[in-house]
Amino acid sequence: MVARGRVVTDSLGKTRRLGKRLERGGEGEIFALLDRSDVIVKWYYPEVLKKRGETLHRKVEAMRGLRDSHMTRDVCWPLIRVFDEHHRWIGFAMYRARGVKMGFLAHALLYQRYFPGLDRRQIVGYLIRFVEIVQQLHEAGVCIGDYNLNNIFCMPGSDQVTLIDCDSYQLRVDGTFYPCPVGSPDMTPKEHQGVAFRHTLRNSRSEAFSLAIVLFKCLMLGRHPYDIVGGDDPVRNLRRGHFAYGRGQRDVPQGVWYELWGELPETIRDMFVTTFTEGASAPSRRATLAQWHAALSDYRDAMTAGECAMTLTMPNRPQRAKVLHAR
Ligand SMILES: Nc1ncnc2c1ncn2[C@@H]1O[C@H](COP(=O)(O)OP(=O)(O)O)[C@@H](O)[C@H]1O
Ligand SMILES: [Mg+2]
């Protein structure tokens, strides 16, 4: 592979050698630094730089100005500007996240491979950390916007959570608004559906809705809260607030999925039901991050005290999981 240079300079004009390419994302490539295995460089694709380079550069600079110790540690925040051999800005350096994508934890088949011995208490531990990190971001006026389980890294065997892909976050710095230009409809609340993401103004209520979907997917090992009712697709169910679980609803998935649901504390089930039914079209009805944090902490305490089951009664039965998924 012929790399584009492979040598970059940092903000201080210091030359840095890139190691191998680690990933290709939607907007750029991720390289290791040759002499710092804990630091990686995001190098935007030439066509992205051509089209939106200036906007991106301004946003990343605004982000760098906002960083604090939390952001550096829990979020892979842009830390250092990076230029190519012609001194053109091409991206930034950040810390490398350790751990495994949350997408592999919220997965009925994969979690055992990537998180050996995983139990409910550990899942809840990750979720509490996740909520705390999002709360810190909100306090700094930053919204995640594009919620995606693959951008949340969890360290097996600890509670450590680290967020990546933060150059898409929504923020406001010194009166300038930087939108989150991306998203996926099945993680986006109704009020922001059908509007271009770059024109969407996320707020604490819309964030709370998307965050609740992340929580649900983890506690339910990959099920989407809106993925079954009447055979409709999740986005359609989401827009209608058709949530199949809880309070006298029909079309509830039977078997192991319902058992998983039934083992959650009533408070948490109620918060999901309210958020995903009335809350689908009434943002003020959604459980807040503070409420999630309190409920999850109580849940973890109850498990620690032996008042709630910690083991996952879960699908060692892949064929069954598949059948239910296909309904
Ligand atoms: N800070 C990081 N630590 C570890 N892996 C990362 C980090 N940033 C990106 N990656 C990896 O590179 C992939 C693409 O990066 P991302 O920033 O999501 O690109 P894009 O937004 O262009 O799609 C991610 O899915 C992840 O696997
Ligand atoms: Mg991105």
XYZ file of C-alpha atoms and ligand atoms in Angstrom:
355
model
C 0.000 0.000 0.000
C 1.395 3.381 -0.937
C 0.600 5.692 1.912
C -0.018 9.398 1.535
C 3.270 10.541 2.941
C 3.292 8.636 6.179
C 5.114 11.557 7.720
C 3.143 14.311 9.381
C 3.977 17.353 11.393
C 2.260 18.328 14.607
C 1.223 21.747 15.897
C 4.774 22.505 17.001
C 6.200 21.651 13.618
C 7.652 18.434 14.950
C 7.846 15.590 12.454
C 5.992 12.436 13.347
C 6.082 9.117 11.571
C 2.885 7.218 11.125
C 2.722 3.502 11.727
C 0.252 1.220 10.058
C -3.265 2.138 9.138
C -5.587 0.729 11.752
C -9.033 1.469 10.375
C -10.890 3.155 7.588
C -13.862 5.179 8.727
C -16.548 7.026 6.817
C -14.607 10.294 6.820
C -11.009 9.324 7.210
C -8.361 6.808 8.101
C -6.935 6.029 11.488
C -3.168 5.583 11.813
C -0.996 4.592 14.717
C 1.948 6.830 15.569
C 5.157 4.922 15.127
C 6.698 5.861 18.436
C 3.589 6.322 20.615
C 1.295 3.316 20.647
C -1.230 5.163 22.834
C -1.762 7.957 20.299
C -3.474 7.726 16.920
C -4.054 10.118 14.043
C -7.299 10.659 12.195
C -6.431 11.648 8.638
C -9.494 12.856 6.739
C -9.909 11.630 3.176
C -8.774 14.122 0.508
C -12.335 14.459 -0.811
C -13.634 15.240 2.691
C -10.914 17.842 3.184
C -11.696 19.353 -0.174
C -15.397 19.598 0.508
C -15.536 20.389 4.199
C -11.941 20.796 5.283
C -12.300 24.359 6.514
C -15.456 23.666 8.466
C -13.909 20.572 9.998
C -10.725 22.379 10.873
C -12.628 25.180 12.602
C -14.737 22.692 14.546
C -11.787 20.580 15.633
C -9.962 23.737 16.741
C -12.990 24.810 18.773
C -13.029 21.368 20.335
C -9.354 21.524 21.207
C -10.006 24.792 22.988
C -12.692 23.167 25.083
C -10.813 20.145 26.293
C -10.390 19.451 29.944
C -9.025 16.514 31.871
C -12.285 14.531 31.709
C -12.508 14.874 27.984
C -8.948 13.770 27.555
C -9.359 10.694 29.666
C -12.889 9.421 29.006
C -13.394 10.762 25.515
C -10.859 10.551 22.687
C -10.916 14.292 22.219
C -8.844 16.007 19.488
C -5.578 16.946 21.169
C -3.015 17.872 18.533
C -3.358 19.341 15.036
C -1.751 17.357 12.288
C -0.424 18.615 8.927
C 0.889 16.855 5.852
C 4.300 17.458 4.274
C 2.898 20.523 2.487
C 1.769 21.957 5.831
C -1.883 21.472 5.009
C -4.140 20.522 7.891
C -5.249 16.907 7.480
C -6.664 15.941 10.858
C -5.739 15.502 14.462
C -4.133 13.206 16.999
C -5.948 11.760 19.994
C -5.520 9.034 22.548
C -6.282 5.520 21.469
C -9.296 3.975 23.195
C -8.772 0.623 24.827
C -11.333 -2.102 25.174
C -14.099 -3.616 23.089
C -16.960 -1.935 21.239
C -20.211 -1.873 23.180
C -21.803 -3.371 20.059
C -20.144 -6.656 21.029
C -21.528 -6.454 24.556
C -25.058 -5.711 23.422
C -25.121 -8.863 21.393
C -26.725 -12.156 22.385
C -24.060 -14.250 20.690
C -20.873 -12.199 20.810
C -20.832 -10.993 24.387
C -19.535 -14.266 25.752
C -16.569 -14.250 23.416
C -15.568 -10.650 24.015
C -16.614 -10.286 27.639
C -16.026 -13.679 29.242
C -18.001 -14.110 32.438
C -20.092 -10.986 31.815
C -22.919 -10.500 34.305
C -25.621 -7.915 34.816
C -23.668 -6.052 37.422
C -20.840 -5.453 34.962
C -23.226 -4.330 32.230
C -24.829 -1.883 34.642
C -21.343 -0.714 35.701
C -20.499 0.221 32.105
C -23.831 1.955 31.681
C -23.370 4.035 34.813
C -19.953 5.168 33.545
C -21.434 5.901 30.144
C -24.188 8.071 31.641
C -21.591 9.911 33.755
C -19.433 10.681 30.731
C -22.416 11.980 28.760
C -23.389 14.115 31.774
C -19.891 15.628 31.811
C -20.166 16.412 28.123
C -23.579 18.016 28.596
C -22.201 20.192 31.373
C -19.662 21.465 28.850
C -22.459 22.174 26.340
C -21.581 19.170 24.167
C -24.154 16.716 22.781
C -23.238 13.339 21.309
C -25.943 13.499 18.643
C -24.916 10.410 16.703
C -25.378 7.638 19.274
C -23.695 4.453 18.091
C -22.679 1.459 20.186
C -19.553 1.009 18.103
C -18.246 4.368 19.298
C -18.386 3.344 22.958
C -15.466 1.196 24.109
C -15.719 -0.924 27.255
C -12.740 -2.461 28.979
C -13.437 -6.100 29.871
C -12.811 -6.835 33.525
C -13.238 -3.200 34.635
C -15.852 -0.440 34.558
C -13.811 1.663 32.167
C -15.675 3.268 29.274
C -14.148 5.476 26.556
C -15.924 7.311 23.750
C -14.529 7.739 20.247
C -15.527 9.541 17.038
C -16.141 12.793 18.871
C -15.420 15.093 15.936
C -19.086 14.625 15.047
C -20.397 15.918 18.403
C -22.598 18.995 18.577
C -21.138 21.898 20.476
C -21.334 25.623 20.958
C -18.174 27.574 21.616
C -17.981 31.357 21.972
C -21.391 31.777 20.383
C -20.620 29.587 17.365
C -22.771 26.517 16.832
C -21.181 23.382 15.441
C -23.827 20.814 14.509
C -23.549 17.062 14.637
C -24.007 16.403 10.911
C -24.558 12.644 11.133
C -26.881 10.181 12.813
C -28.984 7.095 12.249
C -32.777 7.189 12.220
C -33.216 4.211 14.557
C -31.308 6.058 17.285
C -32.917 9.445 16.674
C -36.053 10.759 18.406
C -39.165 11.518 16.441
C -38.818 15.303 16.606
C -35.497 15.085 14.773
C -36.615 12.615 12.137
C -36.931 13.838 8.574
C -34.648 16.841 9.115
C -31.089 16.915 7.775
C -28.813 16.143 10.711
C -26.661 19.176 9.979
C -29.738 21.325 10.634
C -30.751 19.505 13.767
C -30.385 21.111 17.166
C -29.926 18.363 19.730
C -30.866 19.011 23.347
C -30.881 17.190 26.668
C -34.286 15.590 25.922
C -33.310 14.283 22.513
C -30.063 13.017 23.985
C -31.983 11.268 26.776
C -34.052 9.410 24.216
C -31.082 8.127 22.218
C -29.226 7.286 25.407
C -32.192 5.218 26.608
C -31.954 3.164 23.414
C -28.288 2.445 24.175
C -29.207 1.392 27.728
C -32.025 -0.821 26.495
C -29.847 -2.517 23.899
C -27.200 -3.347 26.477
C -29.583 -4.595 29.147
C -31.480 -6.603 26.535
C -28.355 -7.965 24.826
C -28.907 -6.334 21.491
C -32.656 -6.009 21.091
C -33.832 -2.663 19.830
C -36.715 -1.243 21.874
C -38.796 -0.830 18.744
C -37.793 -3.886 16.781
C -40.802 -6.141 16.848
C -44.275 -4.703 17.115
C -46.521 -6.058 14.407
C -43.656 -6.704 12.020
C -43.039 -2.990 11.434
C -39.532 -1.647 11.165
C -37.920 0.042 14.195
C -38.031 3.542 12.770
C -41.750 3.345 12.077
C -42.432 1.950 15.551
C -40.237 4.636 17.039
C -42.211 7.401 15.363
C -45.438 5.942 16.673
C -44.196 5.140 20.154
C -44.987 1.473 19.638
C -42.939 -0.137 22.375
C -43.820 -3.786 22.844
C -42.664 -4.387 26.410
C -44.381 -3.744 29.716
C -47.776 -2.533 30.848
C -50.404 -4.608 29.130
C -48.909 -4.374 25.685
C -49.431 -7.057 23.142
C -46.851 -8.457 20.747
C -44.316 -8.851 23.521
C -41.470 -11.153 22.475
C -41.781 -14.411 24.312
C -39.165 -16.639 25.865
C -35.686 -15.560 26.826
C -36.171 -11.958 25.762
C -39.152 -11.498 27.976
C -37.289 -13.179 30.806
C -34.459 -10.690 30.407
C -36.958 -7.849 30.505
C -38.764 -9.333 33.486
C -35.575 -9.484 35.516
C -35.022 -5.743 35.335
C -36.125 -3.783 38.397
C -39.582 -2.292 38.107
C -38.280 1.275 38.297
C -36.069 0.711 35.279
C -38.810 -1.029 33.319
C -41.165 1.864 34.094
C -38.593 4.367 32.898
C -38.202 2.508 29.617
C -41.966 2.188 29.142
C -42.579 5.895 29.768
C -39.623 7.011 27.653
C -40.511 4.774 24.713
C -44.295 5.241 24.716
C -45.436 8.722 25.858
C -41.837 9.934 25.638
C -41.621 9.079 21.951
C -43.610 12.180 21.082
C -43.472 14.087 24.391
C -39.804 14.839 25.106
C -40.568 16.098 28.620
C -41.828 12.631 29.595
C -38.474 10.990 28.933
C -36.364 9.839 31.857
C -33.451 12.242 32.361
C -29.802 11.299 32.600
C -29.848 12.031 36.324
C -32.811 9.679 36.760
C -31.056 6.943 34.786
C -27.933 7.419 36.824
C -29.843 7.088 40.082
C -31.880 4.076 38.954
C -28.866 2.225 37.564
C -26.868 2.940 40.712
C -29.702 1.588 42.874
C -29.863 -1.469 40.654
C -26.145 -2.093 41.004
C -26.361 -1.660 44.798
C -29.233 -4.163 44.928
C -27.188 -6.692 42.950
C -24.163 -6.145 45.172
C -26.353 -6.720 48.230
C -27.667 -9.944 46.715
C -31.235 -8.611 46.403
C -31.306 -8.963 42.605
C -29.999 -11.629 40.250
C -26.674 -10.865 38.612
C -26.434 -13.753 36.186
C -27.604 -13.335 32.646
C -30.294 -15.873 31.864
C -29.173 -15.606 28.395
C -29.157 -17.201 25.056
C -26.756 -19.953 25.075
C -29.310 -20.856 22.480
C -28.367 -19.038 19.321
C -30.889 -20.745 17.080
C -33.665 -19.570 19.364
C -32.362 -16.047 19.401
C -32.267 -16.039 15.625
C -35.806 -17.246 15.236
C -37.094 -14.574 17.557
C -35.072 -11.938 15.769
C -36.577 -12.847 12.451
C -40.179 -12.404 13.548
N -9.517 7.056 19.556
C -9.675 5.842 19.008
N -9.238 4.741 19.647
C -9.367 3.516 19.098
N -9.939 3.288 17.914
C -10.391 4.343 17.219
C -10.289 5.664 17.731
N -10.819 6.505 16.827
C -11.239 5.747 15.808
N -10.989 4.442 16.032
C -11.304 3.308 15.139
O -11.391 3.780 13.811
C -12.728 3.633 13.316
C -13.109 4.849 12.464
O -12.969 6.023 13.231
P -14.121 7.133 13.306
O -13.587 8.305 14.041
O -15.372 6.521 13.800
O -14.209 7.466 11.757
P -15.400 8.085 10.910
O -16.114 9.082 11.742
O -14.653 8.685 9.772
O -16.251 6.936 10.476
C -13.588 3.459 14.555
O -14.737 2.723 14.308
C -12.647 2.724 15.482
O -12.636 1.346 15.192
Mg -17.406 10.191 12.540
